[in-house]
Coordinates of C-alpha atoms in Angstrom, one line a residue:
M1 CA 31.0 -34.2 2.5
R2 CA 29.7 -31.5 3.9
D3 CA 31.0 -27.9 2.2
S4 CA 33.9 -27.1 4.4
G5 CA 33.4 -23.1 2.7
L6 CA 30.0 -23.3 4.8
D7 CA 29.4 -20.8 8.4
L8 CA 26.8 -22.2 10.2
F9 CA 26.8 -19.4 12.4
D10 CA 26.3 -16.9 9.4
P11 CA 22.4 -15.7 9.0
R12 CA 22.9 -14.8 4.9
T13 CA 24.0 -18.9 4.9
A14 CA 22.2 -20.6 7.5
V15 CA 18.6 -20.9 7.9
M16 CA 18.9 -19.5 12.1
D17 CA 16.8 -17.3 10.9
S18 CA 13.9 -18.5 10.7
D19 CA 10.8 -18.9 12.7
Y20 CA 10.9 -22.5 11.7
S21 CA 14.2 -23.3 10.8
S22 CA 15.7 -26.5 11.3
S23 CA 16.6 -28.1 14.7
P24 CA 15.8 -30.6 16.9
I25 CA 13.4 -29.8 19.1
G26 CA 10.0 -29.5 17.3
G27 CA 11.3 -28.1 14.6
R28 CA 11.2 -24.2 16.3
D29 CA 14.5 -22.2 16.6
P30 CA 16.4 -23.9 19.8
D31 CA 15.9 -22.4 23.6
F32 CA 18.4 -21.0 25.4
A33 CA 17.1 -19.1 27.6
F34 CA 19.2 -21.3 30.7
A35 CA 22.4 -19.7 28.8
F36 CA 21.1 -15.6 29.0
N37 CA 23.3 -13.6 31.2
D38 CA 25.3 -16.6 32.2
S39 CA 29.6 -16.6 32.3
N40 CA 28.6 -20.6 32.5
F41 CA 27.5 -20.4 28.6
S42 CA 29.0 -17.3 27.4
D43 CA 32.5 -16.2 26.1
R44 CA 32.5 -12.2 26.5
V45 CA 30.5 -9.5 28.1
L46 CA 28.5 -7.0 26.1
R47 CA 29.2 -3.4 28.2
I48 CA 25.7 -1.1 27.2
E49 CA 26.6 2.3 27.9
I50 CA 22.7 4.4 28.6
V51 CA 23.2 8.0 27.6
S52 CA 20.2 10.6 28.8
D53 CA 17.4 11.0 26.2
P54 CA 16.9 14.9 25.1
P55 CA 14.7 16.2 27.4
E56 CA 11.9 16.9 24.7
T57 CA 11.9 13.7 24.1
R58 CA 11.7 11.8 27.8
P59 CA 7.6 10.7 27.9
E60 CA 6.3 11.6 31.6
S61 CA 4.9 7.8 31.7
E62 CA 6.8 5.1 29.5
G63 CA 4.5 2.2 31.3
S64 CA 1.3 4.2 30.3
Q65 CA 1.7 5.2 26.7
T66 CA -0.5 4.9 24.0
L67 CA 0.1 4.7 20.8
A68 CA -0.2 8.8 19.8
D69 CA 2.7 8.7 22.3
W70 CA 4.6 6.3 20.8
A71 CA 5.0 8.3 18.1
A72 CA 5.1 11.4 19.1
R73 CA 8.5 10.3 21.3
K74 CA 9.6 8.6 17.7
S75 CA 9.1 11.8 15.8
K76 CA 11.0 14.1 18.5
R77 CA 13.6 11.7 19.4
R78 CA 14.7 10.9 15.9
R79 CA 14.4 14.6 14.9
G80 CA 17.2 14.6 17.9
D81 CA 19.4 12.3 16.3
I82 CA 19.9 14.0 13.5
A83 CA 22.2 17.1 15.6
K84 CA 24.1 14.4 17.2
K85 CA 24.6 11.5 14.8
G86 CA 27.8 13.0 13.6
I87 CA 29.7 12.9 17.0
D88 CA 28.1 9.4 17.6
I89 CA 29.0 8.1 14.7
C90 CA 32.9 9.5 14.5
H91 CA 33.4 8.6 18.0
S92 CA 32.6 5.5 17.9
F93 CA 34.3 4.3 15.3
A94 CA 37.5 6.8 16.8
A95 CA 37.0 3.8 19.9
L96 CA 37.5 0.8 17.1
G97 CA 40.9 2.4 16.0
I98 CA 39.9 3.6 13.0
S99 CA 40.5 7.1 11.8
N100 CA 38.8 7.1 8.5
C101 CA 35.3 8.0 9.8
A102 CA 34.2 9.2 6.1
E103 CA 34.8 5.9 4.5
E104 CA 33.5 3.8 7.3
Q105 CA 30.0 4.5 7.2
I106 CA 28.9 2.7 5.1
L107 CA 28.4 0.3 7.4
D108 CA 25.6 2.1 8.5
Q109 CA 22.1 1.2 7.8
Q110 CA 20.5 2.4 3.9
P111 CA 18.7 6.2 4.4
D112 CA 15.1 6.9 4.3
S113 CA 14.4 7.1 0.9
E114 CA 11.4 9.5 1.6
D115 CA 14.1 11.6 2.9
G116 CA 16.0 11.8 0.3
V117 CA 18.9 9.6 -1.3
G118 CA 21.6 10.7 0.0
D119 CA 21.1 13.1 2.7
E120 CA 23.8 12.9 5.2
N121 CA 21.1 14.0 7.7
H122 CA 18.8 11.3 6.9
D123 CA 15.8 10.6 9.6
E124 CA 16.7 7.2 11.2
E125 CA 18.6 6.5 14.4
E126 CA 22.5 5.4 14.7
I127 CA 23.6 2.4 17.3
P128 CA 26.9 3.8 18.6
M129 CA 28.8 0.9 19.0
V130 CA 33.1 0.2 20.3
E131 CA 34.9 -3.3 20.9
D132 CA 36.6 -2.6 24.6
S133 CA 40.0 -3.1 24.2
L134 CA 40.3 -3.6 28.0
S135 CA 40.9 -6.8 29.9
G136 CA 38.8 -8.6 31.7
D137 CA 40.1 -6.9 34.8
E138 CA 40.9 -3.7 34.1
A139 CA 37.7 -3.9 32.8
A140 CA 35.9 -4.7 35.6
N141 CA 37.9 -2.7 37.7
S142 CA 37.7 0.5 35.3
D143 CA 35.9 3.3 36.5
D144 CA 33.1 4.2 34.7
S145 CA 32.5 8.4 34.1
N146 CA 29.3 9.7 34.0
W147 CA 30.2 11.5 30.4
S148 CA 30.8 9.7 27.1
E149 CA 33.1 11.7 24.7
D150 CA 30.4 13.6 22.6
G151 CA 29.2 15.5 26.1
S152 CA 26.1 13.2 26.5
S153 CA 25.5 12.7 29.9
S154 CA 26.0 8.6 30.6
L155 CA 23.1 7.4 32.9
R156 CA 24.5 4.2 33.7
V157 CA 26.3 0.8 32.2
K158 CA 24.6 -2.3 32.3
T159 CA 26.8 -5.2 32.0
L160 CA 25.8 -9.0 30.4
H161 CA 27.1 -12.3 29.9
I162 CA 26.6 -13.0 26.0
S163 CA 27.5 -15.8 23.3
S164 CA 28.6 -14.8 20.8
P165 CA 27.3 -17.9 18.6
I166 CA 23.3 -17.4 19.6
L167 CA 23.3 -13.2 18.7
A168 CA 25.9 -13.9 15.3
A169 CA 23.6 -17.0 14.3
K170 CA 20.2 -14.6 15.1
S171 CA 22.1 -11.0 13.9
P172 CA 24.3 -10.4 10.4
F173 CA 24.8 -7.7 12.6
F174 CA 27.1 -9.2 15.4
Y175 CA 27.8 -11.5 13.6
K176 CA 30.3 -9.2 11.0
L177 CA 30.7 -7.1 14.8
F178 CA 32.6 -10.8 15.7
S179 CA 33.6 -11.3 12.7
N180 CA 35.6 -8.2 11.0
G181 CA 39.0 -9.7 11.5
M182 CA 39.7 -7.0 13.4
M183 CA 42.5 -7.5 16.3
E184 CA 39.2 -5.7 18.5
S185 CA 37.3 -8.4 17.5
E186 CA 38.8 -10.9 19.4
Q187 CA 38.4 -8.9 22.7
R188 CA 35.6 -10.5 25.0
H189 CA 34.3 -6.8 25.9
V190 CA 31.6 -5.4 23.6
T191 CA 30.2 -2.0 24.2
L192 CA 27.3 -0.6 23.4
R193 CA 25.5 2.6 23.2
I194 CA 21.8 3.1 23.7
S195 CA 19.6 5.9 24.6
A196 CA 17.7 5.7 28.0
S197 CA 14.6 4.9 26.2
E198 CA 15.6 2.1 23.9
E199 CA 16.9 -0.5 27.4
A200 CA 13.5 -2.4 27.6
A201 CA 13.6 -2.4 24.0
L202 CA 16.9 -4.0 23.7
M203 CA 17.2 -6.2 26.5
E204 CA 13.9 -7.7 25.4
L205 CA 15.0 -8.5 22.0
L206 CA 18.6 -9.9 23.6
N207 CA 16.2 -12.0 26.0
F208 CA 14.5 -13.2 22.6
M209 CA 17.5 -13.8 20.6
Y210 CA 18.1 -16.7 23.5
S211 CA 14.5 -17.9 24.0
N212 CA 12.5 -16.8 21.0
T213 CA 9.9 -15.1 23.2
L214 CA 8.9 -11.4 24.5
T215 CA 7.5 -10.6 28.1
T216 CA 5.8 -7.2 26.9
N217 CA 2.1 -7.8 25.3
T218 CA 1.0 -3.7 24.4
A219 CA 1.0 -1.9 20.8
P220 CA 3.7 0.8 21.6
A221 CA 6.4 -1.7 23.3
L222 CA 6.1 -3.9 20.5
L223 CA 7.1 -1.0 18.4
D224 CA 10.2 0.0 20.5
V225 CA 11.3 -4.1 20.0
L226 CA 10.5 -4.2 16.5
M227 CA 12.6 -0.7 16.0
A228 CA 15.7 -1.9 17.8
A229 CA 15.1 -5.1 15.5
D230 CA 15.4 -3.7 13.0
K231 CA 19.1 -1.5 14.1
F232 CA 20.3 -5.2 14.6
E233 CA 18.9 -7.0 12.0
V234 CA 16.9 -9.5 14.0
A235 CA 14.5 -10.6 11.2
S236 CA 12.7 -13.6 13.3
C237 CA 12.0 -11.2 16.4
M238 CA 11.0 -8.3 13.9
R239 CA 8.4 -11.3 12.2
H240 CA 7.7 -12.2 16.3
C241 CA 6.4 -8.7 16.8
S242 CA 4.7 -8.2 13.5
R243 CA 2.6 -10.9 13.7
L244 CA 2.2 -10.2 17.9
L245 CA 1.0 -6.3 16.5
R246 CA -1.2 -8.1 13.3
N247 CA -2.9 -9.9 16.0
M248 CA -4.1 -7.2 18.2
P249 CA -7.5 -4.9 17.3
M250 CA -6.6 -2.6 15.0
T251 CA -8.1 1.3 14.8
P252 CA -7.2 3.9 12.1
D253 CA -4.1 5.6 14.3
S254 CA -2.8 2.1 14.9
A255 CA -3.2 1.2 11.3
L256 CA -1.3 4.9 9.9
L257 CA 1.1 5.0 12.1
Y258 CA 2.4 1.3 11.2
L259 CA 2.8 2.6 7.6
D260 CA 4.5 5.7 9.6
L261 CA 7.5 3.5 10.6
P262 CA 11.2 5.0 9.0
F263 CA 11.9 3.7 5.5
S264 CA 14.1 1.0 6.6
V265 CA 11.7 -1.5 8.9
L266 CA 8.9 -0.3 6.1
M267 CA 10.9 -2.2 3.1
A268 CA 11.5 -5.6 5.8
D269 CA 10.2 -9.1 4.5
A270 CA 9.7 -9.3 8.0
V271 CA 6.7 -6.6 8.8
Q272 CA 5.1 -6.4 5.0
P273 CA 2.1 -8.6 6.4
L274 CA 2.2 -6.1 9.2
T275 CA 1.8 -3.5 6.3
D276 CA -0.6 -5.5 4.8
A277 CA -2.8 -5.8 7.0
A278 CA -2.7 -1.9 7.6
K279 CA -3.8 -1.1 4.0
Q280 CA -6.2 -4.1 4.1
F281 CA -7.9 -2.0 7.4
L282 CA -7.7 1.2 5.9
A283 CA -9.9 0.4 3.1
A284 CA -12.6 -1.4 4.0
R285 CA -13.1 1.4 7.0
Y286 CA -12.9 3.7 4.2
K287 CA -14.4 1.7 1.2
D288 CA -17.4 4.5 1.3
I289 CA -15.2 7.4 1.3
S290 CA -18.6 9.7 0.5
K291 CA -19.4 8.2 3.9
Y292 CA -16.5 9.5 6.0
Q293 CA -15.7 12.1 3.7
E294 CA -14.3 15.1 6.6
E295 CA -12.5 12.1 8.2
V296 CA -10.8 10.8 4.9
M297 CA -10.2 14.3 3.9
N298 CA -7.8 14.3 7.3
L299 CA -6.2 11.1 6.4
P300 CA -2.0 11.8 5.8
L301 CA -0.4 10.8 2.5
A302 CA -0.2 6.9 4.2
G303 CA -3.5 6.4 4.0
I304 CA -4.8 7.7 0.5
E305 CA -2.4 5.6 -1.0
A306 CA -3.8 2.4 1.2
I307 CA -8.3 3.3 -0.2
L308 CA -7.0 4.6 -3.9
F309 CA -5.2 1.5 -3.8
S310 CA -8.3 -1.0 -3.4
D311 CA -10.6 -2.6 -5.9
D312 CA -13.5 -2.5 -3.5
L313 CA -13.7 1.4 -3.4
Q314 CA -17.6 2.8 -3.7
V315 CA -17.7 5.4 -5.9
A316 CA -19.6 6.1 -8.8
S317 CA -17.0 6.3 -11.2
E318 CA -13.1 6.7 -11.8
D319 CA -14.0 10.5 -12.3
A320 CA -14.8 10.3 -8.8
V321 CA -11.5 9.0 -7.2
Y322 CA -9.8 11.6 -9.3
D323 CA -11.7 14.6 -8.2
F324 CA -11.2 13.2 -4.6
A325 CA -7.6 12.6 -4.8
L326 CA -7.1 16.2 -6.5
K327 CA -9.3 18.1 -3.6
W328 CA -7.1 16.0 -0.9
T329 CA -3.8 17.4 -2.5
R330 CA -4.9 21.0 -2.7
T331 CA -5.9 20.6 0.7
H332 CA -2.7 18.9 2.2
Y333 CA 0.3 20.9 -0.5
Q334 CA -0.7 24.7 -0.7
K335 CA 2.8 25.1 -3.3
L336 CA 1.6 23.6 -6.8
E337 CA 5.4 22.3 -7.0
E338 CA 4.4 20.0 -4.4
R339 CA 1.3 19.3 -5.7
R340 CA 2.6 17.6 -9.2
E341 CA 5.5 16.1 -6.8
I342 CA 2.8 14.3 -5.3
L343 CA 0.5 13.3 -7.7
S344 CA 2.7 12.5 -10.2
T345 CA 4.8 10.2 -8.3
R346 CA 2.8 8.7 -5.3
L347 CA -1.5 9.3 -5.6
G348 CA -1.3 9.9 -9.6
R349 CA 0.0 5.4 -9.7
Y350 CA -4.1 5.1 -8.1
I351 CA -5.9 6.2 -10.0
R352 CA -6.8 4.2 -12.4
F353 CA -6.6 7.0 -15.7
P354 CA -8.4 4.3 -18.3
Y355 CA -11.1 4.4 -16.6
M356 CA -12.3 8.0 -16.9
T357 CA -14.5 9.4 -18.9
G358 CA -13.5 11.0 -22.2
R359 CA -14.4 14.2 -20.9
K360 CA -12.4 13.7 -17.7
L361 CA -9.4 13.1 -19.2
K362 CA -9.7 15.8 -21.6
K363 CA -9.6 17.9 -18.0
V364 CA -6.6 15.8 -17.0
L365 CA -4.6 17.2 -20.3
T366 CA -5.6 21.0 -18.8
C367 CA -5.1 20.5 -15.2
S368 CA -2.1 22.4 -13.8
D369 CA -1.8 20.3 -10.6
F370 CA 0.0 17.9 -12.6
D371 CA 2.9 17.9 -14.2
P372 CA 2.5 18.0 -18.4
D373 CA 4.5 15.5 -19.1
F374 CA 2.5 13.3 -16.9
A375 CA -0.4 13.8 -17.7
N376 CA 0.3 13.7 -21.7
K377 CA 2.0 9.9 -20.8
T378 CA -1.4 9.6 -18.7
V379 CA -3.5 10.1 -21.2
I380 CA -2.8 8.2 -24.0
E381 CA -1.6 5.1 -21.8
A382 CA -5.9 5.4 -20.8
L383 CA -7.0 6.3 -24.9
F384 CA -4.9 3.1 -26.3
F385 CA -6.5 0.8 -23.3
K386 CA -9.5 1.5 -24.5
A387 CA -9.2 1.3 -28.0
E388 CA -8.3 -1.9 -27.3
P389 CA -10.7 -5.0 -27.8
P390 CA -11.7 -6.7 -24.5
H391 CA -9.4 -9.7 -24.6
R392 CA -7.0 -7.5 -24.9
Q393 CA -7.6 -5.4 -21.6
R394 CA -8.2 -8.1 -19.4
T395 CA -5.0 -9.5 -20.7
Y396 CA -3.6 -6.3 -19.4
A397 CA -5.7 -6.6 -16.9
T398 CA -3.9 -9.6 -15.6
E399 CA -0.4 -8.8 -16.0
E400 CA -1.0 -5.8 -14.0
S401 CA -2.8 -7.7 -11.0
S402 CA 0.6 -8.3 -8.8
S403 CA 1.6 -4.5 -9.4
T404 CA 2.1 -1.3 -7.3
G405 CA -0.7 0.7 -9.0
R406 CA -3.0 -2.2 -10.5
R407 CA -4.0 1.0 -13.1
F408 CA -5.5 -1.4 -16.1
I409 CA -8.1 -3.5 -13.3
E410 CA -11.1 -2.2 -13.4
R411 CA -12.6 -1.2 -9.9
A412 CA -16.9 -2.4 -9.1
Y413 CA -18.0 1.3 -9.9
K414 CA -21.4 1.5 -9.4
Y415 CA -22.0 3.2 -13.7
R416 CA -20.2 1.0 -15.7
P417 CA -17.2 2.1 -17.9
V418 CA -18.3 2.4 -21.6
K419 CA -16.5 3.4 -25.1
I420 CA -18.1 6.0 -26.8
V421 CA -17.6 7.0 -30.8
E422 CA -18.4 10.4 -31.7
L423 CA -19.5 11.7 -34.7
E424 CA -20.6 14.8 -36.2
R425 CA -21.5 14.5 -39.8
P426 CA -23.5 13.4 -41.6
H427 CA -26.0 13.7 -38.3
Q428 CA -24.2 14.5 -34.8
Q429 CA -24.5 10.9 -33.7
C430 CA -22.9 8.7 -31.4
I431 CA -22.0 5.1 -30.5
V432 CA -21.5 3.9 -27.3
F433 CA -20.3 0.3 -26.0
L434 CA -21.7 -1.0 -22.8
D435 CA -20.0 -4.7 -21.4
L436 CA -21.5 -6.8 -18.7
K437 CA -19.6 -9.3 -17.5
R438 CA -21.6 -12.8 -16.8
E439 CA -21.3 -12.7 -13.1
E440 CA -22.8 -8.8 -13.3
C441 CA -25.2 -9.9 -14.9
T442 CA -26.6 -13.1 -13.1
N443 CA -26.4 -10.4 -9.6
L444 CA -28.7 -8.4 -11.4
F445 CA -31.4 -11.7 -10.5
P446 CA -34.4 -11.5 -10.0
S447 CA -35.3 -7.1 -9.6
G448 CA -31.7 -5.5 -9.9
R449 CA -30.1 -3.0 -13.1
V450 CA -26.8 -1.5 -13.7
Y451 CA -26.2 1.7 -14.6
S452 CA -23.7 3.0 -17.5
Q453 CA -21.7 5.7 -17.1
A454 CA -22.9 9.2 -18.5
F455 CA -22.2 9.8 -22.0
H456 CA -23.1 13.5 -24.2
L457 CA -24.9 14.2 -27.3
G458 CA -25.9 17.2 -28.7
G459 CA -25.1 19.0 -25.3
Q460 CA -27.0 16.3 -23.8
G461 CA -26.0 13.6 -20.7
F462 CA -27.4 10.2 -21.1
F463 CA -27.1 6.8 -19.3
L464 CA -28.2 3.4 -20.2
S465 CA -29.6 0.9 -17.8
A466 CA -29.4 -2.9 -17.7
H467 CA -32.6 -4.6 -16.1
C468 CA -33.9 -7.9 -14.8
N469 CA -37.5 -7.6 -14.9
M470 CA -40.1 -9.7 -15.4
D471 CA -41.9 -9.0 -19.2
Q472 CA -44.9 -7.7 -19.8
Q473 CA -47.4 -10.4 -19.5
S474 CA -45.7 -11.4 -16.3
S475 CA -45.3 -15.2 -16.9
F476 CA -40.6 -15.3 -17.0
H477 CA -38.5 -13.0 -15.8
C478 CA -36.0 -11.4 -18.3
F479 CA -33.2 -9.2 -19.6
G480 CA -34.2 -5.9 -20.0
L481 CA -31.8 -2.7 -22.0
F482 CA -32.8 1.1 -21.5
L483 CA -31.3 4.3 -23.1
G484 CA -31.9 7.6 -20.1
M485 CA -31.3 11.1 -20.7
Q486 CA -30.1 12.9 -17.6
E487 CA -32.7 15.7 -15.9
K488 CA -31.6 19.3 -16.9
G489 CA -34.5 21.3 -16.8
T490 CA -36.9 20.9 -19.3
V491 CA -35.2 20.4 -22.1
T492 CA -36.9 18.0 -25.2
F493 CA -34.9 15.9 -26.9
A494 CA -36.0 13.8 -30.1
V495 CA -32.9 11.0 -30.9
D496 CA -33.6 7.7 -33.0
Y497 CA -31.8 5.2 -30.8
E498 CA -30.7 1.2 -32.0
F499 CA -29.5 -1.5 -29.7
S500 CA -27.3 -4.4 -30.8
A501 CA -25.8 -7.5 -29.0
R502 CA -22.6 -9.5 -30.7
S503 CA -24.0 -13.0 -31.1
K504 CA -22.9 -16.5 -32.0
P505 CA -21.7 -18.2 -34.3
T506 CA -20.5 -14.7 -36.3
E507 CA -20.0 -12.8 -33.0
E508 CA -21.2 -9.8 -34.9
F509 CA -23.4 -7.2 -33.6
I510 CA -26.7 -8.1 -34.4
S511 CA -29.1 -5.6 -33.8
K512 CA -32.5 -5.8 -31.7
Y513 CA -34.2 -2.5 -32.2
K514 CA -34.9 0.4 -33.1
G515 CA -36.6 3.4 -32.4
N516 CA -37.5 7.2 -32.2
Y517 CA -38.0 8.7 -29.4
T518 CA -38.7 12.4 -27.6
F519 CA -36.8 12.8 -24.5
T520 CA -37.5 15.1 -21.7
G521 CA -35.7 15.4 -18.7
G522 CA -35.1 12.1 -16.2
K523 CA -37.0 10.1 -18.8
A524 CA -36.5 6.5 -20.1
V525 CA -37.2 4.3 -23.1
G526 CA -36.1 1.0 -23.6
Y527 CA -37.4 -2.8 -23.9
R528 CA -37.8 -4.9 -21.2
N529 CA -36.8 -8.3 -23.0
L530 CA -34.1 -7.2 -25.3
F531 CA -34.1 -10.8 -26.4
S532 CA -36.7 -12.1 -26.9
I533 CA -36.4 -15.3 -24.8
P534 CA -36.2 -16.2 -20.2
W535 CA -34.0 -15.0 -18.1
T536 CA -32.7 -18.8 -17.8
S537 CA -32.0 -18.7 -21.7
F538 CA -30.4 -15.9 -21.5
M539 CA -28.1 -17.3 -18.4
A540 CA -27.9 -20.8 -19.9
D541 CA -24.0 -21.8 -20.4
D542 CA -25.4 -22.6 -23.9
S543 CA -26.2 -18.8 -24.6
L544 CA -25.6 -17.1 -28.2
Y545 CA -25.1 -14.0 -26.4
F546 CA -22.6 -14.6 -24.1
I547 CA -18.6 -14.8 -25.8
D548 CA -16.0 -15.6 -23.0
G549 CA -18.3 -14.6 -20.9
I550 CA -18.7 -11.2 -21.2
L551 CA -22.5 -9.6 -23.3
H552 CA -21.8 -6.9 -25.7
L553 CA -23.9 -4.6 -26.4
R554 CA -24.2 -1.5 -28.4
A555 CA -26.5 2.0 -28.6
E556 CA -26.3 4.3 -31.9
L557 CA -28.5 7.5 -30.6
T558 CA -28.9 9.5 -33.8
I559 CA -29.5 13.6 -33.8
K560 CA -32.1 14.5 -36.9
Q561 CA -32.4 18.1 -37.5

């Protein structure tokens, strides 16, 4: 027996808001286009009161708008709406016979969190609506004034025949309007007040609620409909608009616009695929930050976040990401308090501090642009991560894969991160650990090479490089490892070095080669065939040197006076 407590028209309990709900017509929502504005299939009259837009928000040519025009118009209009918001709310509820306006504001949309939680002047548009208590004959014969009670100019009134079950099934807004249990909800006439620039979008929305289709096909018009659908809580229309916009060619301007929609729209599940597509577009376009440096420096915060979130950034190391984030923040936020806020709560989440070098992490602790508490916590977390064994690091990365920060996930850096242990006595010494994945080694064949991040000993910078090359007799490919000194003048440097690698079955580090070399700037020393075996044996499934898919290398450098 069916549950008598289930309301089939309540979008909160019935699956009627989906694009593909259970229905007798091919699995899609039924098409009620024949009933739109038809008195034979309607039980109410919707009275749309259209008021003029403020002069500064009126578009010169509504039909030839670009996305930039749309963004400018919406920004101005949202600012203009703040001034008249309180009047609209009180007027609307006064017409409903509700005297306590402040208590009823809980029915409004949630404020944009970026504008400040609890801010009464949050940046969003209201939906003035009243229930008309006039009878049908009285409404038909009434003389609509050209001025509303708040003094805004009323251009005209549009009247439509509507079906409350159809609108209620599509929209929680209309469901609550028609079932609020008040006497006014039983009246046949319902009044909505909108601005002139919203008229086309509202008509498209109402038509969609009947027919599941839209007649508009331009990005600005679809964005207007998307905004209207958000106001009136028509999630199926938001999904439809989002899908149509995703199918249009993406540009940097459109992607940034989609990421700058009002907070309530951005947070809607129906719009997430559109914002995800915008983020992916920006991340792919600007993955090489150095190539578009000037253009990227001019991007807004939302664009920078999309870029820094990506795993595919083509950067030398995470140090470069840190330097870029700091430079961008200093360019766009002149006040120290603002920079600290942006770095601590926004951009700092996308800098992967655990993969920064120790020298750069020290600079984080002394950088005044970071809040001291944030800097201390972040650096300590990074150092603990570096100290963990590789299998624990992989566990953290796996757990982090679905998070918003991804701070433990390694990017495809040009220079591979290393772990370093520095000793001062009895000699100046550093021990460097370099881990390479099997896939990274596979990609080295037949003549590739991969470099480590720089590390320092005795004030000089060094690096490791892994190669796939031919052995000295040029009879087969093999794996080689080299140690180089960064070029810095004509300084000479005598270093004792030792290369080791973990090996089965003990999985302990086993020394492969030892030597001594006097470095000059830009020189390198190493072994073309570190393991004394062909490349095919080194990469074989039963290779002794890959442990859980990781090649573990170690280099010890010592300066003896």
